[in-house]
Short mmCIF file of C-alpha atoms in Angstrom, two decimals:
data_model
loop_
_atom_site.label_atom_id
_atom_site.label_comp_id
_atom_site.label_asym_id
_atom_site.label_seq_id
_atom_site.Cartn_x
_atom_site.Cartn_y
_atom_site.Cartn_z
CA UNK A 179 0.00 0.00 0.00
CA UNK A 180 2.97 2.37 0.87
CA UNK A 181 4.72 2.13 -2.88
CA UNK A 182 1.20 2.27 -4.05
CA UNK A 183 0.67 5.47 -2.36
CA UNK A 184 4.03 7.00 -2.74
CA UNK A 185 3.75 6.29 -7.05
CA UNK A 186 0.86 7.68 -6.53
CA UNK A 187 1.69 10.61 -4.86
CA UNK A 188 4.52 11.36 -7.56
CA UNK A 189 2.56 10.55 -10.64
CA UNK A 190 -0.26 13.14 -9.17
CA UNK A 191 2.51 15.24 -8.65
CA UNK A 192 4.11 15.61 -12.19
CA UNK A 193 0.51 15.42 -13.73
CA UNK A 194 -0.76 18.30 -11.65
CA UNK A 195 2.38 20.82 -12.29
CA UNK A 196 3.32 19.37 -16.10
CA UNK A 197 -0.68 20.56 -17.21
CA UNK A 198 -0.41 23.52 -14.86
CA UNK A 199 -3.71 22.27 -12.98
CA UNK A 200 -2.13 23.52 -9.86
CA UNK A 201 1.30 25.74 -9.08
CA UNK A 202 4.47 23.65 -8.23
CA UNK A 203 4.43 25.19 -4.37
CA UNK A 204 0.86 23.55 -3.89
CA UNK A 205 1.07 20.26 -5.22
CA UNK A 206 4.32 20.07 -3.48
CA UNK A 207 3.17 20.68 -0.16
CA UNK A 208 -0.88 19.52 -0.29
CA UNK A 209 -0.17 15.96 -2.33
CA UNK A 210 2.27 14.37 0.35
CA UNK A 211 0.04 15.79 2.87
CA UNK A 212 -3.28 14.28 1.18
CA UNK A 213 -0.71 10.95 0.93
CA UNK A 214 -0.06 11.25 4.82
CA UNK A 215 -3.56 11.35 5.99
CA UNK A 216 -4.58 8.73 3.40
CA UNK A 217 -1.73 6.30 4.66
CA UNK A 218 -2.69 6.64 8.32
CA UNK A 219 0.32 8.88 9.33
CA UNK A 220 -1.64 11.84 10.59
CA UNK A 221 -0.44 11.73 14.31
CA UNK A 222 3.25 12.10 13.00
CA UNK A 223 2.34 14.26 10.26
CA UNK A 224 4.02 17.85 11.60
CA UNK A 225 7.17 15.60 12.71
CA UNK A 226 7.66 14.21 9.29
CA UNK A 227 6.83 17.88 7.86
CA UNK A 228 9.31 19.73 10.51
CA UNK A 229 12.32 16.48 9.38
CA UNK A 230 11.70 17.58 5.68
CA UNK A 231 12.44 21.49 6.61
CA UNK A 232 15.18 20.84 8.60
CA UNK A 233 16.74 19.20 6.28
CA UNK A 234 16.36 21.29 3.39
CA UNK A 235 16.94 24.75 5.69
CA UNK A 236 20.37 24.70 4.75
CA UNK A 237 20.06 24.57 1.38
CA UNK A 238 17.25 27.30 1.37
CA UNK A 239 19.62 29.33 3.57
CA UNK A 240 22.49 28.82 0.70
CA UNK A 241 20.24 29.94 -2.02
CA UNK A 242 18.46 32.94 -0.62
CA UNK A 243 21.88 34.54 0.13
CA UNK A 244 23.29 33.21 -3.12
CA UNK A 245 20.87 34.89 -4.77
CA UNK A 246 21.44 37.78 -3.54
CA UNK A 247 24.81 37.65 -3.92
CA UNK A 248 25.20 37.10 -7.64
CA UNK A 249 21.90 39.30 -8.21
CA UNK A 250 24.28 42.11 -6.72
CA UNK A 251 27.30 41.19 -8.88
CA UNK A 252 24.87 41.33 -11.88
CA UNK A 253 23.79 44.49 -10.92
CA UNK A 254 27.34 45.65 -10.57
CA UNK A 255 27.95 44.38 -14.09
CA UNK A 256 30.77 41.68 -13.03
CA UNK A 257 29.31 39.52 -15.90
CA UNK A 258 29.47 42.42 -18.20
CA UNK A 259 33.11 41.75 -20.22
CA UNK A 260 31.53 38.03 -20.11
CA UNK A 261 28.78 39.17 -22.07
CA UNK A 262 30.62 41.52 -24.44
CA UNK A 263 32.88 38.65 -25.35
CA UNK A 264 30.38 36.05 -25.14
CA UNK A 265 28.29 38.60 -27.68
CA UNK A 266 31.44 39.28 -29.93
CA UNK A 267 32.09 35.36 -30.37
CA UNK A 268 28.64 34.63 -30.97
CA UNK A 269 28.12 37.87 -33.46
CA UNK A 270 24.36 37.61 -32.02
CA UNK A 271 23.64 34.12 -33.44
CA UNK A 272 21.33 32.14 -31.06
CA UNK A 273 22.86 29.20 -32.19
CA UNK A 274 26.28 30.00 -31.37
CA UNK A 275 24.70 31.31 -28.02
CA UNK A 276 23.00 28.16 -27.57
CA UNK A 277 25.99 25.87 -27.86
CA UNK A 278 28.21 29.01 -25.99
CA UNK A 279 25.66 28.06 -22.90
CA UNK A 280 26.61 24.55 -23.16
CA UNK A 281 30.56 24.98 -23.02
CA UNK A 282 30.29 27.33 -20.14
CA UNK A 283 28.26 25.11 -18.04
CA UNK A 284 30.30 22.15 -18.66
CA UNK A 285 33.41 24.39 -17.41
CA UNK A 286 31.30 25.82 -14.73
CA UNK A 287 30.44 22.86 -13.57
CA UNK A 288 33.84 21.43 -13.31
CA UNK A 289 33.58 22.01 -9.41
CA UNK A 290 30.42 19.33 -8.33
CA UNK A 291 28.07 21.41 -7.22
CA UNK A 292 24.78 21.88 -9.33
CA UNK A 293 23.12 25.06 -7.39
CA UNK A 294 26.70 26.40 -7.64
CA UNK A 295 26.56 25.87 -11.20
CA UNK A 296 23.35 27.15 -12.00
CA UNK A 297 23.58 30.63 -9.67
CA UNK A 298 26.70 31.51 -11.67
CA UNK A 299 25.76 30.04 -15.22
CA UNK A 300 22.41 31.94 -15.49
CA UNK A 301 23.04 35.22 -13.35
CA UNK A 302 26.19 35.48 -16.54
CA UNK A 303 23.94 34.79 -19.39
CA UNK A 304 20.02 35.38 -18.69
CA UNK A 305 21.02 38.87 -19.81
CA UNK A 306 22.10 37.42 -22.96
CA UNK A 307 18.81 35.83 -23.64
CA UNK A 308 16.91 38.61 -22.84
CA UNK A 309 18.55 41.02 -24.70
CA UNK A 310 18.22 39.08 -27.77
CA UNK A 311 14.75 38.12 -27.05
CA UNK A 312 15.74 34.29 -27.06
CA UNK A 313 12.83 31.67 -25.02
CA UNK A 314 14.74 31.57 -21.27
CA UNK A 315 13.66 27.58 -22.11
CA UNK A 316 16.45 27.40 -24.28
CA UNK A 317 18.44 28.54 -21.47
CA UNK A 318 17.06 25.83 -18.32
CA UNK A 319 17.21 23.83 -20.76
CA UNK A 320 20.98 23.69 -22.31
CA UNK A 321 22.32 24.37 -18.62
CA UNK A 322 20.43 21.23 -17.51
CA UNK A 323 22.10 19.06 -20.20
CA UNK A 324 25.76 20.28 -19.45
CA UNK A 325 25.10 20.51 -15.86
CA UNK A 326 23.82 17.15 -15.77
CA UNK A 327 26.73 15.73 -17.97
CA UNK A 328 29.26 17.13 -15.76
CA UNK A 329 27.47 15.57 -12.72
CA UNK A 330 28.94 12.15 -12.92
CA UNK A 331 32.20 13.58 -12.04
CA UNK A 332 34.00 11.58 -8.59
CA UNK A 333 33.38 14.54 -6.63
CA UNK A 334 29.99 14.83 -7.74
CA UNK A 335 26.49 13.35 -5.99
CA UNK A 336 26.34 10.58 -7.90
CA UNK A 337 29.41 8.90 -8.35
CA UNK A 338 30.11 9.63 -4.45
CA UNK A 339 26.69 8.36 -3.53
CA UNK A 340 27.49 4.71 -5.42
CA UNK A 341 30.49 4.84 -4.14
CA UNK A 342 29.70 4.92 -0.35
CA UNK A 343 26.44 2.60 -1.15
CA UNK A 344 28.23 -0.45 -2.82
CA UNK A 345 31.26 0.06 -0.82
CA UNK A 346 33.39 0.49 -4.40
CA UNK A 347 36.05 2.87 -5.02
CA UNK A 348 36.46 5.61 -7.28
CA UNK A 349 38.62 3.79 -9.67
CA UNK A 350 35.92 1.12 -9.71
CA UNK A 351 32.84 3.30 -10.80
CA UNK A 352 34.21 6.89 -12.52
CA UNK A 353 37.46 5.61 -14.37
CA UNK A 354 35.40 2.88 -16.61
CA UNK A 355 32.34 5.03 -17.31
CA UNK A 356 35.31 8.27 -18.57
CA UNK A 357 34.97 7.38 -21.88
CA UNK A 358 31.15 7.21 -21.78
CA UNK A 359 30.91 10.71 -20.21
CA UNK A 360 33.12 11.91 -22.96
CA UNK A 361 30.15 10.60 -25.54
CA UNK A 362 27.72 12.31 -23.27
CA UNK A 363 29.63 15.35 -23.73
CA UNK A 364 29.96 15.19 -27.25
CA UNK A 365 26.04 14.81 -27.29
CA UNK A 366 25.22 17.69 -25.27
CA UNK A 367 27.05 19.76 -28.09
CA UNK A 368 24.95 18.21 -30.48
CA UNK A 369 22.02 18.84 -28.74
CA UNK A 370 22.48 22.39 -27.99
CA UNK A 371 23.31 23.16 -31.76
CA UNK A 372 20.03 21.34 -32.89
CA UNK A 373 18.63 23.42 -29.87
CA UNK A 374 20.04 26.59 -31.35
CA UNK A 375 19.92 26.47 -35.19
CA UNK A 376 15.66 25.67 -33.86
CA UNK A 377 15.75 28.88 -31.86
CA UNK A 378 17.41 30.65 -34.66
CA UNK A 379 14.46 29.92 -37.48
CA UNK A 380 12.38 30.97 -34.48
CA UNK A 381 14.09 34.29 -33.94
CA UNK A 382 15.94 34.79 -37.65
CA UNK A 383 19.02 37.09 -36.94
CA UNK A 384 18.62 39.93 -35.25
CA UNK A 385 17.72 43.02 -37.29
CA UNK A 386 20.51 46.69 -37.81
CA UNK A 387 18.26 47.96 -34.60
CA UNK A 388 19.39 44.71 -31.99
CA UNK A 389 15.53 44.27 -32.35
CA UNK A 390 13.86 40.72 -31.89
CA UNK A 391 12.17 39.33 -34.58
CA UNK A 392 8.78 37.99 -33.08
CA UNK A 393 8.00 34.56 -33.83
CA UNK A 394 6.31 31.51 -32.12
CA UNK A 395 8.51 30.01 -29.99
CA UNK A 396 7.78 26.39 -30.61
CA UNK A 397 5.72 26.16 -27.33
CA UNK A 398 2.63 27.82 -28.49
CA UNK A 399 3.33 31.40 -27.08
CA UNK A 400 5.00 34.38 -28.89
CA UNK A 401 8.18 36.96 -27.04
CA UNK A 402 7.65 40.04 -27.62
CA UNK A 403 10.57 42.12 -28.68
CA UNK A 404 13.95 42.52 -27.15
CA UNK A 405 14.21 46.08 -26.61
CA UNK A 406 17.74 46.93 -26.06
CA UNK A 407 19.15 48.15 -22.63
CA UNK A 408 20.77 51.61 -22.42
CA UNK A 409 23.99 51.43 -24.05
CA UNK A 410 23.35 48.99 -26.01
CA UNK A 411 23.97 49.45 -29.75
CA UNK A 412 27.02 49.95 -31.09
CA UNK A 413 27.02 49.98 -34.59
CA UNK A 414 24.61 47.73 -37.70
CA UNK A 415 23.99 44.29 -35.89
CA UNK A 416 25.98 44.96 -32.59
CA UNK A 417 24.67 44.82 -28.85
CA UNK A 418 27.50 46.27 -26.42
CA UNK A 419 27.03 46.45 -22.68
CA UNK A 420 28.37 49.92 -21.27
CA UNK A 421 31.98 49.52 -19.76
CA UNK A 422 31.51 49.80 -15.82
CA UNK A 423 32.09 53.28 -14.26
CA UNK A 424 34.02 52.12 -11.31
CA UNK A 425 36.80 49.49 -12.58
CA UNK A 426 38.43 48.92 -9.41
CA UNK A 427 34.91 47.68 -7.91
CA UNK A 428 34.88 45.01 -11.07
CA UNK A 429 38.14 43.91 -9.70
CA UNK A 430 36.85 43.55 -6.06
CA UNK A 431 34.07 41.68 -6.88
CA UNK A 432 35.96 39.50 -9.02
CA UNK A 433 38.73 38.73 -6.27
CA UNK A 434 35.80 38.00 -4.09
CA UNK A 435 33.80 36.13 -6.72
CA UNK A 436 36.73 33.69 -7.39
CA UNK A 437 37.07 33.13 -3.52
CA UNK A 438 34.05 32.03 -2.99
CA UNK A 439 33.93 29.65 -5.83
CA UNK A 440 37.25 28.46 -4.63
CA UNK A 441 35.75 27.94 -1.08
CA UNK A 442 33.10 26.28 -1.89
CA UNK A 443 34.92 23.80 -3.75
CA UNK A 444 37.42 22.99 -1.43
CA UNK A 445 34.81 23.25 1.53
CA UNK A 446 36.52 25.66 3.33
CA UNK A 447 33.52 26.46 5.25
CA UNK A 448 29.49 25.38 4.72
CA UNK A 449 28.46 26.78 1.75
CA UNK A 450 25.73 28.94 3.81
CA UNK A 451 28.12 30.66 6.14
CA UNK A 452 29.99 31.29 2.98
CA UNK A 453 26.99 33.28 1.09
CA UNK A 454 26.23 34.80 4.35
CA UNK A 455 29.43 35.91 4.76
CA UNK A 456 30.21 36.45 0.75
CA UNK A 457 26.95 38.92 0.55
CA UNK A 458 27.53 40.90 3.64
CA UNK A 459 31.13 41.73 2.53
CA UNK A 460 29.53 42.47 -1.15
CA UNK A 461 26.57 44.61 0.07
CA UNK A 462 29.39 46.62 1.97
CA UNK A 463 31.45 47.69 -0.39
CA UNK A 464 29.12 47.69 -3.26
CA UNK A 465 26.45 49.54 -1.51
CA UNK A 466 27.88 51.14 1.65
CA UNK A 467 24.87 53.30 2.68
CA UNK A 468 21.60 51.95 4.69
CA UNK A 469 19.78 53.33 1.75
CA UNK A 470 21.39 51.17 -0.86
CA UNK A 471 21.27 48.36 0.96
CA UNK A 472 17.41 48.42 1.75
CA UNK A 473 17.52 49.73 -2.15
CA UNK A 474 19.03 46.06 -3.37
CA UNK A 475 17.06 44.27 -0.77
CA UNK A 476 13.86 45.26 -1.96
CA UNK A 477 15.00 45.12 -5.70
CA UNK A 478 16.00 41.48 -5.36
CA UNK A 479 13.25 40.74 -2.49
CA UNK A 480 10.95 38.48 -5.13
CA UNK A 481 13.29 36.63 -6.44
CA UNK A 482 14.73 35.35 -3.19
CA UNK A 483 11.27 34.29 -2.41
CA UNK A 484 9.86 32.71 -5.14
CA UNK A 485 13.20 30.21 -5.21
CA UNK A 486 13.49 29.80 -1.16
CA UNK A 487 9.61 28.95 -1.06
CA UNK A 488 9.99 26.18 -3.92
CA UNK A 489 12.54 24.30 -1.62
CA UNK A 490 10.80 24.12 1.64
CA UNK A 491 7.89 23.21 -0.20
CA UNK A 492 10.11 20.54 -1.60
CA UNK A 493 11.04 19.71 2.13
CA UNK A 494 7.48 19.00 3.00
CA UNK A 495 7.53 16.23 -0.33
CA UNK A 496 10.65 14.61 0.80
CA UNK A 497 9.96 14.53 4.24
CA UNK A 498 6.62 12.95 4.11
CA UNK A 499 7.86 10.39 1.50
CA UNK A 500 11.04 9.83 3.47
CA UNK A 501 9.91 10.09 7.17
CA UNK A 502 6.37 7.35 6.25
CA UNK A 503 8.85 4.72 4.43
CA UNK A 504 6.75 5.62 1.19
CA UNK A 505 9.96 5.26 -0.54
CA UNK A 506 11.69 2.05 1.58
CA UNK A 507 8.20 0.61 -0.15
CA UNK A 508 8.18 2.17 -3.51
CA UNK A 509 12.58 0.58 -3.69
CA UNK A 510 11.17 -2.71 -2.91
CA UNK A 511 8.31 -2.81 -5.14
CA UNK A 512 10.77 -1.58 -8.28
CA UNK A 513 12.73 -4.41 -7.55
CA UNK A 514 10.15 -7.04 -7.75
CA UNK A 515 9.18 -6.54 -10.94
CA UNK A 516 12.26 -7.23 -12.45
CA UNK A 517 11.76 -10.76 -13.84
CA UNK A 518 14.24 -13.19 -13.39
CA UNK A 519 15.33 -13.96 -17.06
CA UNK A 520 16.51 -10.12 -17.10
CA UNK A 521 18.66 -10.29 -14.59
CA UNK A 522 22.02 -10.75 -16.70
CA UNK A 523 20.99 -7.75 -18.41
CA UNK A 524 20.20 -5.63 -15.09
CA UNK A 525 23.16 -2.51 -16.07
CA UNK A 526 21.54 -2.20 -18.93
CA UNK A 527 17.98 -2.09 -17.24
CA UNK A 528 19.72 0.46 -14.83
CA UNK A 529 21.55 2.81 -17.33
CA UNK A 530 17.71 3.29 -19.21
CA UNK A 531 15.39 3.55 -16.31
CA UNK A 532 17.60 5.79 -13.70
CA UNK A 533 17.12 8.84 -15.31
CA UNK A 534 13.36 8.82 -15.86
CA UNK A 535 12.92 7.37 -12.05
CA UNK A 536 15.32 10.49 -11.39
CA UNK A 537 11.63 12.55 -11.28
CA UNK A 538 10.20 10.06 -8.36
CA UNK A 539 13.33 9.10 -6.51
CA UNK A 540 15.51 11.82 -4.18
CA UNK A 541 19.10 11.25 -4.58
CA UNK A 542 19.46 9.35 -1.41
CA UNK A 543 16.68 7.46 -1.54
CA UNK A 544 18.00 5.91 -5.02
CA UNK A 545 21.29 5.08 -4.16
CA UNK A 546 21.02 3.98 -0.66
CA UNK A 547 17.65 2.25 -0.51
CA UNK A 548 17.58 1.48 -4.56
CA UNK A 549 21.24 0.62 -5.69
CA UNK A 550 21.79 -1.71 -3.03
CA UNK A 551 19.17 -3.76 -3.73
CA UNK A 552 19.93 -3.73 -7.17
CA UNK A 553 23.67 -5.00 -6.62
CA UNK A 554 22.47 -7.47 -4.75
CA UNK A 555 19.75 -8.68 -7.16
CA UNK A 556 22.64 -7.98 -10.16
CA UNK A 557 25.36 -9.74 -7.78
CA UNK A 558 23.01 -13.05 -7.60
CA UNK A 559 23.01 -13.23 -11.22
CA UNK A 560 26.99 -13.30 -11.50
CA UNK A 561 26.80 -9.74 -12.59
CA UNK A 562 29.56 -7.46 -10.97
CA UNK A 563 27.90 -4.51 -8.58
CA UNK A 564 29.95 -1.83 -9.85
CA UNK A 565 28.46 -2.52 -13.29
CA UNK A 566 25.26 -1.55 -11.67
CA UNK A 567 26.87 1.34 -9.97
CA UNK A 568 28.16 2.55 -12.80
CA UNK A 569 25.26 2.17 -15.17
CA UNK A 570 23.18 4.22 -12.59
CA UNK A 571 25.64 7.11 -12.47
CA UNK A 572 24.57 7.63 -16.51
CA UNK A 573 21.03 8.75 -15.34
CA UNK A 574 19.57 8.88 -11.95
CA UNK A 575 20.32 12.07 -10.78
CA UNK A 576 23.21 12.91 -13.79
CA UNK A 577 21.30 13.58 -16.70
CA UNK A 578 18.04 13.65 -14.84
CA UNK A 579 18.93 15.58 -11.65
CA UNK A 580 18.18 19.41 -12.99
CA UNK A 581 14.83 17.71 -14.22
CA UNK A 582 13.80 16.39 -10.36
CA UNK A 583 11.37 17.84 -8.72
CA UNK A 584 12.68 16.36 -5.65
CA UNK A 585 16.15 18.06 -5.92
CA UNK A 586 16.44 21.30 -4.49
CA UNK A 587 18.88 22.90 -7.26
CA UNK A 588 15.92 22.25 -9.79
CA UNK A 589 14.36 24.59 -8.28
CA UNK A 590 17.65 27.36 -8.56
CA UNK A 591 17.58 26.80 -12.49
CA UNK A 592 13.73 27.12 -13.20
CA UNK A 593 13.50 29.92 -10.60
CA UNK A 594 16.77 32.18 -11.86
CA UNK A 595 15.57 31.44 -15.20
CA UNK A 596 12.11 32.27 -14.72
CA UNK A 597 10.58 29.46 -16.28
CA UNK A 598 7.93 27.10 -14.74
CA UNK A 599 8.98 23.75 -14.18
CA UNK A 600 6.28 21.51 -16.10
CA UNK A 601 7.14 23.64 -18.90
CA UNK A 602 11.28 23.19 -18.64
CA UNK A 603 10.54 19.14 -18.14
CA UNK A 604 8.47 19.08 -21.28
CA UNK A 605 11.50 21.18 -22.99
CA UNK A 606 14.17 19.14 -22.56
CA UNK A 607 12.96 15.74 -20.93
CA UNK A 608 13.64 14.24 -24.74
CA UNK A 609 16.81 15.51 -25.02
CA UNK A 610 18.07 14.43 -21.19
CA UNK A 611 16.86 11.14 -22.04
CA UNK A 612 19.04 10.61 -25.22
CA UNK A 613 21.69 11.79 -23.43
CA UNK A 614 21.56 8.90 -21.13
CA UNK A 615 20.84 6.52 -24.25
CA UNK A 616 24.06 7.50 -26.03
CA UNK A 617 26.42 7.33 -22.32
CA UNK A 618 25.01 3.75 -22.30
CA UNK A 619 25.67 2.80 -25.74
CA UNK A 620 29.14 4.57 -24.93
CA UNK A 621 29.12 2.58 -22.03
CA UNK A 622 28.53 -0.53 -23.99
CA UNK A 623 31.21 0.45 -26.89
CA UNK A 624 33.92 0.79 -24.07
CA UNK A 625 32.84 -2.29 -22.06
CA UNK A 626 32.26 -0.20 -18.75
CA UNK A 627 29.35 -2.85 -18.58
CA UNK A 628 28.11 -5.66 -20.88
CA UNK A 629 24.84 -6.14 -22.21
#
């Protein structure tokens, strides 16, 4: 009854938000609540809600003072030469935008950390995109593929979650699946310049003015046009953004940019106390009057809210789920209905179903109560575990993570990017998916696991 009521619970879920019947915060806080009562757990109900917060309160801490943070540095035009040289190279092609977005995520997101990844990736180029009146979609949706790509480095979730659950080492999991990854890479270039030469028809090429073109954008609604910033214009076909006034404050905020992406990835401190601290020092010297300050504060107020609210709200899901032993039941019941004669082929099985059970699994809940089970079932058919370990890695939480409902950053990209998040699943769901299909028949090609 418990995996019964938990699929149920998620299926509701992604039907309610993916035909906008309901906003994301609602269905994520009234459906495992509904699923509580229904399963009995009423009594425990504010326990299992309060476990859920907690555990998600750092995370909401990080991002409301990341956003902040980078909202300030945008404001202070730290991304600017970025986006004049980003503009230059791409000679204000959406394609060559499209597939730009793509390289600088995967170098971005060199360092493990998704919300990391998306904070910096889209505060640098969402100006971009709106400037040249290109679907923010196309944005989500290219950072997800990178990001997710990138993911499966040692130091990343995954790989470190399979890791610690089948007891393997690094050299055991990452090292076999390298060449794969480099396919998935390869792919994710592919994809964003089918993405982009798309998004170019849609937009044509920008006219003498820097004015958008406005055409359908593939998803039944129309942009209207990009009217260009102050500044911008610089000649037939050019968009320029104004040099900063104060160039010594660029070079502050840069210093103190790059130290805070170097602490957070050697851990230096919790990555909350580091935006905490990382903002105040900002705010300071970027705005050193009470009036500024409450000026930014109230500028950036919405945004910190309509992000923060999205993860408790996702606390409540997990917690219920989590805190019931919805999920314990829903790992189980997965498991049994793998029939017996399919067992030799269970990486395989893995590799194509992790990243679509990505959207009803958390991280943890996959590799600690999922994988092991599966190694064990994979194990009792002669196969090797760390085949199974690696062929998750290729999905569950890799290409499928920035998808998740149930994963906090999710809820950085679609926020910062200001798309909803039924609509950035139906985006790019296809192209996540192939991703994972062309790791595992990299996978397969390399022997990282046999079929």
């Amino acid at each position: 009854m418990l995996a019964a009521l938990g699929y149920t619970t998620i299926g509701l879920f992604l039907l309610l938000t993916m035909t906008k019947r309901v906003s994301v915060l609602v269905a994520l806080v009234l459906l495992p609540v509904l699923a509580a009562l229904v399963g009995g757990f009423g009594d425990e109900l504010g326990d299992l809600i309060l476990e859920g917060l907690t555990t998600v309160a750092p995370t909401g801490i990080m991002i409301a003072f990341a956003v902040l943070y980078f909202s300030l540095m945008v404001d202070a035009g730290l991304f600017d030469p970025l986006i004049r040289g980003i503009l230059r190279a791409v000679r204000n092609d959406p394609l060559r935008i499209t597939v730009g977005t793509a390289v600088l995520t995967m170098c971005v997101a060199l360092d493990g950390d998704g919300a990391s990844t998306f904070l910096i990736t889209v505060s640098a180029l969402l100006p971009v995109y709106k400037r040249l009146g290109m679907s923010p979609l196309v944005l989500s949706g290219v950072v997800c593929l990178g990001a997710g790509v990138m993911n499966m480095i040692p130091w990343g979730g995954p790989t470190v979650r399979a890791m610690a659950a089948l007891k393997l080492e690094s050299s055991e999991v990452f090292t076999p699946v390298l060449p794969a990854m480099g396919f998935g890479i390869a792919w994710v270039l592919v994809a964003s310049y089918l993405i982009g030469r798309r998004e170019r028809r849609r937009l044509g090429m920008l006219d003498s003015q820097g004015h958008d073109r406005t055409k359908d954008d593939g998803e039944g609604r129309t942009e209207p046009d990009a009217q260009p910033a102050a500044g911008v214009g610089d000649g037939p076909g050019t968009l320029r953004v104004p040099a900063p006034a104060r160039p010594w404050l660029t070079v502050f905020n840069l210093v103190l940019t790059v130290a805070l992406v170097v602490g957070l990835i050697l851990e230096v401190m919790p990555l909350p106390v580091l935006f905490v601290l990382g903002f105040a020092i900002a705010m300071l010297v970027n705005h050193p009057t009470w009036e500024q300050q409450q000026a930014l504060l109230d500028k950036h107020a919405k945004s910190v809210v309509l992000v923060t609210t999205m993860i408790f709200a996702a606390g409540v899901l997990t917690g219920v789920l989590t805190g019931t032993k919805m999920i314990d039941s829903m790992a189980e019941a997965l498991v049994g209905v793998i029939p017996d004669a399919l067992g030799g082929h269970l990486p395989v099985l893995v590799a194509l179903t992790s990243m679509p059970l990505s959207l009803v699994f958390t991280p943890d809940a996959y590799y600690f109560g999922v994988l092991p089970v599966l190694g064990q079932t994979a194990d009792g058919f002669g196969v090797p575990p760390a085949e199974v370990a690696r062929a998750a890695i290729l999905g569950q939480m890799t290409t499928g993570f920035p998808l998740s409902p149930l994963t906090a950053s999710t809820f950085i990209l679609v926020g910062m990017s200001g798309v909803q998040l039924g609509e950035h699943q139906r985006f790019i769901f296809r192209w996540a998916f192939a991703t994972t299909l062309v790791m595992t028949a990299g996978a397969l090609i390399t022997g990282a696991f046999s079929l």
